[in-house]
mmCIF file of C-alpha atoms and ligand atoms in Angstrom:
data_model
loop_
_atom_site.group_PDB
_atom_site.id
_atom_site.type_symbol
_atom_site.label_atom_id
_atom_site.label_comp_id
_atom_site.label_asym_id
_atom_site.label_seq_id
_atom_site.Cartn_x
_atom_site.Cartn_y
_atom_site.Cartn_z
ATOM 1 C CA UNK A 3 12.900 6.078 10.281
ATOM 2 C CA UNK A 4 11.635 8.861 8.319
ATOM 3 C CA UNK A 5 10.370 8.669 4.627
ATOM 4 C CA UNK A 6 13.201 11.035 3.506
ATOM 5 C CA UNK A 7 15.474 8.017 5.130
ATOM 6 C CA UNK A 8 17.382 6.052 2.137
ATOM 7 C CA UNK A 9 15.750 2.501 0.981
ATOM 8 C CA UNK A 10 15.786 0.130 3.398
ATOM 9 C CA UNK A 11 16.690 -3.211 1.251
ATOM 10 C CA UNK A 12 15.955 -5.467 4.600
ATOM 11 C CA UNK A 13 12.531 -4.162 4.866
ATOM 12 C CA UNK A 14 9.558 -6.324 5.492
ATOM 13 C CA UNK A 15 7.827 -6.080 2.012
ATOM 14 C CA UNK A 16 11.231 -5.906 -0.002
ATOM 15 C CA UNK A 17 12.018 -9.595 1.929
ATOM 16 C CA UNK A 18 8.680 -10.622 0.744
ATOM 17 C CA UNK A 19 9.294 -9.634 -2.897
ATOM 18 C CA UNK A 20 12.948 -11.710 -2.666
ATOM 19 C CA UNK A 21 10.628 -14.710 -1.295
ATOM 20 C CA UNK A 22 12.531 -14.789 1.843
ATOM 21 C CA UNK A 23 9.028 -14.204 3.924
ATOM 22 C CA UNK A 24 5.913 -15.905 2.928
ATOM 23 C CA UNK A 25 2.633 -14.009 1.881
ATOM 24 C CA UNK A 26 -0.669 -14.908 0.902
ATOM 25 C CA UNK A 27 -0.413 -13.697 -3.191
ATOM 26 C CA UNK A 28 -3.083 -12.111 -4.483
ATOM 27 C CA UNK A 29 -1.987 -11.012 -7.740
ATOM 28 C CA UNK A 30 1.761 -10.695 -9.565
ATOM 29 C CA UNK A 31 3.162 -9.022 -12.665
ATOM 30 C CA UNK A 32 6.259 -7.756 -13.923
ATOM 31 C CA UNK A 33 5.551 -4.051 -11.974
ATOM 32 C CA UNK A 34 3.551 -5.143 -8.476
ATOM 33 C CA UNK A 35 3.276 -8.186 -5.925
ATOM 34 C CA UNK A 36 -0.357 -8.154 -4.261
ATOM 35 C CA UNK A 37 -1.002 -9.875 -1.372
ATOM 36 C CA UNK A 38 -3.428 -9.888 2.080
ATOM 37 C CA UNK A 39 -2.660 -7.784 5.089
ATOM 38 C CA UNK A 40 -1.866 -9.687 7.625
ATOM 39 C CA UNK A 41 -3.710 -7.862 10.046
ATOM 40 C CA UNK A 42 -6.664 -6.960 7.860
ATOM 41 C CA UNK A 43 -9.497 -4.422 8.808
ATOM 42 C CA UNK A 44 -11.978 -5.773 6.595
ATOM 43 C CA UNK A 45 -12.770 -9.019 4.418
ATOM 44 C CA UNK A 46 -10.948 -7.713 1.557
ATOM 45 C CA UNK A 47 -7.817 -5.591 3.062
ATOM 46 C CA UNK A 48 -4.737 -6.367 -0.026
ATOM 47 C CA UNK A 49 -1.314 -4.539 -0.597
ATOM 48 C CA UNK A 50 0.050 -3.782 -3.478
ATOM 49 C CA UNK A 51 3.308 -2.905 -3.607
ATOM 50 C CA UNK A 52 5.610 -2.033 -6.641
ATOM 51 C CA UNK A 53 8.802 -3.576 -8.135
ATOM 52 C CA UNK A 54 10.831 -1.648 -7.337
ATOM 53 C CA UNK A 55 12.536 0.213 -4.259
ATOM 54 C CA UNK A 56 10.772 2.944 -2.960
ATOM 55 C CA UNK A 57 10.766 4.015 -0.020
ATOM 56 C CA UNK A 58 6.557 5.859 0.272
ATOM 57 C CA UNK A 59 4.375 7.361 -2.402
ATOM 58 C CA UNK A 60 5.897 10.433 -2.711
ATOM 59 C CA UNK A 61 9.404 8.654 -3.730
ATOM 60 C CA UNK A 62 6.983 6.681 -5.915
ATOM 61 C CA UNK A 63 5.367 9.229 -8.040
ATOM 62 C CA UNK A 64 8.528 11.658 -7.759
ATOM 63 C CA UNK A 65 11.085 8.978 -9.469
ATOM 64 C CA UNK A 66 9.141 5.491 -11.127
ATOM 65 C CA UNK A 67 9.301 5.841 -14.725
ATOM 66 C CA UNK A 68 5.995 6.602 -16.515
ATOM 67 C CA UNK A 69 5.740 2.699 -17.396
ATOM 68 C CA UNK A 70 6.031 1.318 -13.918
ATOM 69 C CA UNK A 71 3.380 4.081 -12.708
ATOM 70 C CA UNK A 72 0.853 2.796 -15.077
ATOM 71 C CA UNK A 73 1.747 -0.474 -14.444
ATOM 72 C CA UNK A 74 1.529 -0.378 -10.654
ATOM 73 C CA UNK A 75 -1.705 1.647 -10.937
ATOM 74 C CA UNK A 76 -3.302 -0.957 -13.580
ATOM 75 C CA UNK A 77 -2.139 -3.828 -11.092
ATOM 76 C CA UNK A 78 -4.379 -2.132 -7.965
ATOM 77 C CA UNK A 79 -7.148 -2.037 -10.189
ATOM 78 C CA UNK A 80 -6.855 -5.671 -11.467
ATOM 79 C CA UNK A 81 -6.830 -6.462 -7.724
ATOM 80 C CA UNK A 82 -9.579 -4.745 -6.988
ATOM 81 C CA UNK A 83 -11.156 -6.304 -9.867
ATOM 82 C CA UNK A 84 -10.108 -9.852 -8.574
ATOM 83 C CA UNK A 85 -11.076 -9.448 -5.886
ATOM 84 C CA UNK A 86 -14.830 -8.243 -6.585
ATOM 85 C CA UNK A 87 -14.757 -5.056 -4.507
ATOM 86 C CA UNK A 88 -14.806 -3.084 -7.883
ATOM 87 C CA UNK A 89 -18.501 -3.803 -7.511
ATOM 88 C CA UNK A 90 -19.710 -2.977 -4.169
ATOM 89 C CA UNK A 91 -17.131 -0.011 -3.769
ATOM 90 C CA UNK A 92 -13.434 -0.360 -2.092
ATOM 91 C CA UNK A 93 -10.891 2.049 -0.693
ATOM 92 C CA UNK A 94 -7.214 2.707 -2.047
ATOM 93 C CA UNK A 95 -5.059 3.842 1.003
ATOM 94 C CA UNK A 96 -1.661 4.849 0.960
ATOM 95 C CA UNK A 97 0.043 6.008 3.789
ATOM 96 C CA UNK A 98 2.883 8.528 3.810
ATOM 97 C CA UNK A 99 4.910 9.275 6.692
ATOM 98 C CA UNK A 100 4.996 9.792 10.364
ATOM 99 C CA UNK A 101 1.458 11.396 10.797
ATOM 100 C CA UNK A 102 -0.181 8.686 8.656
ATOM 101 C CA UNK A 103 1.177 6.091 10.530
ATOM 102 C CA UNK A 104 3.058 4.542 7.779
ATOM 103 C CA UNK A 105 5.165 1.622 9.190
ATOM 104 C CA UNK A 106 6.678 -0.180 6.356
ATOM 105 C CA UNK A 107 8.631 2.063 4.570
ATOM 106 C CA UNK A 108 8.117 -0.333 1.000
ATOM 107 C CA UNK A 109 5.433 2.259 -0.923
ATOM 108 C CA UNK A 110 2.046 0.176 -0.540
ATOM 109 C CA UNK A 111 -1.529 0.637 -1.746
ATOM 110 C CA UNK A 112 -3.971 -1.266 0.900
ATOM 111 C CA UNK A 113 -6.967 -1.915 -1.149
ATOM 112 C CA UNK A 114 -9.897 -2.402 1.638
ATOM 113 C CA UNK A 115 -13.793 -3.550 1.281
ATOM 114 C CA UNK A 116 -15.967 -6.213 1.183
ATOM 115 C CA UNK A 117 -17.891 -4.195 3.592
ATOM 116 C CA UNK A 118 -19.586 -1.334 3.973
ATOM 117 C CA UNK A 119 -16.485 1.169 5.171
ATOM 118 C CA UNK A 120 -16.929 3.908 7.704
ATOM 119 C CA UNK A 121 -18.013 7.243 6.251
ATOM 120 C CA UNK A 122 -15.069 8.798 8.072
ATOM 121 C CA UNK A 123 -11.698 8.550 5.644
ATOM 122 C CA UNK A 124 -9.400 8.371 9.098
ATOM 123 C CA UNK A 125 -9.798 9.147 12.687
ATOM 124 C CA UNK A 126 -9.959 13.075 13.392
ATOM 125 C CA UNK A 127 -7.544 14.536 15.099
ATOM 126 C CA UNK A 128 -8.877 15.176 19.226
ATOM 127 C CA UNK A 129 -8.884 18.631 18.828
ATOM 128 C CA UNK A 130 -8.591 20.608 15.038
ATOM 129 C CA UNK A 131 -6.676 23.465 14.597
ATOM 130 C CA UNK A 132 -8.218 26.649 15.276
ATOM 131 C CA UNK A 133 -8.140 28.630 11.899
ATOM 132 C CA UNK A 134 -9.347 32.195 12.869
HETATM 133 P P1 LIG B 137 1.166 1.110 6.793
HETATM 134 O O1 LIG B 137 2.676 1.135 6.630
HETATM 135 O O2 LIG B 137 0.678 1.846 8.011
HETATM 136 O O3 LIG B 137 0.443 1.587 5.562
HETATM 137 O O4 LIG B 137 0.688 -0.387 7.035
HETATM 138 C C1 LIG B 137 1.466 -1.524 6.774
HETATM 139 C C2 LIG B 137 0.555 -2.718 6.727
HETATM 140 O O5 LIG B 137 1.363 -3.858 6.481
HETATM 141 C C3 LIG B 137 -0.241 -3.013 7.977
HETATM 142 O O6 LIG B 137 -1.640 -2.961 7.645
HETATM 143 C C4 LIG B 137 0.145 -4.427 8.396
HETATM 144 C C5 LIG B 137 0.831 -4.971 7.159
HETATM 145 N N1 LIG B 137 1.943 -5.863 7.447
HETATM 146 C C6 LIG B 137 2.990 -5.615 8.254
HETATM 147 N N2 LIG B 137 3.840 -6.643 8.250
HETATM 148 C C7 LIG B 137 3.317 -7.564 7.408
HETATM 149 C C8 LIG B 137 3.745 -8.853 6.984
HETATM 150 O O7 LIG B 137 4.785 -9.365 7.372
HETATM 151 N N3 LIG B 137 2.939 -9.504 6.102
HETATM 152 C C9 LIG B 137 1.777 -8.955 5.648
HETATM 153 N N4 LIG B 137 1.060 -9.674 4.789
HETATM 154 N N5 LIG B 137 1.343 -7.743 6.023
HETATM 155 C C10 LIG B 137 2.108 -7.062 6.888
#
């Protein structure tokens, strides 16, 4: 599936915002549903994940109304609030597409700390492109 690929309404996250799957909740308003990763890379790793369907980011920020992109965006950083990170430094991740390994095609903020994170925002590539 690509992220030009129409909304998926059986998707993992969009079954957990219908309550058919469980989660462990984290936070909830009328624009986002927070909850843990369930395979989490450090003692705080949450998603956040709007109200709505879309499919990545870019869908996100190229057709949510004004209010739900305020909304979503004050939800992450209630979460990170919440949670504490907001005061010993966090990451917001969202991953778009193929080449950043996005997997569930639901747009999703991880919000990741509770640790001190690698200096490194991603693995490098083996080799980078030559530029001259
Ligand atoms: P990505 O699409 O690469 O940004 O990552 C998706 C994340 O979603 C990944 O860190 C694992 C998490 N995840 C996948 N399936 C489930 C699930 O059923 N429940 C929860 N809580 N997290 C999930």
């Amino acid at each position: 599936m690509t992220t030009t690929a129409p909304y998926d309404k059986t998707n993992i996250f969009a079954r957990i915002l219908r309550g058919e799957l469980p989660c462990k909740k984290v936070f909830e308003n009328e624009f986002a549903l927070a909850f843990e990763d369930i395979h989490p890379s450090a003692p705080v790793h949450v998603l956040v994940i709007p109200k709505g369907e879309f499919v990545s980011f870019d869908d996100f920020a190229a057709k949510a109304s004004e209010v739900m992109q305020a909304g979503f965006w004050r939800a992450v950083g209630t979460v990170a609030r919440q949670t504490g990170v907001d005061k010993t430094g966090y990451r917001i991740v969202a991953n778009h597409g193929a080449d950043a390994h996005q997997i569930v095609f639901h747009f999703h903020v991880h919000v990741i700390g509770g640790r001190q994170l690698s200096s490194k925002m991603a693995n490098m590539p083996k080799e980078l492109p030559q530029t001259a």
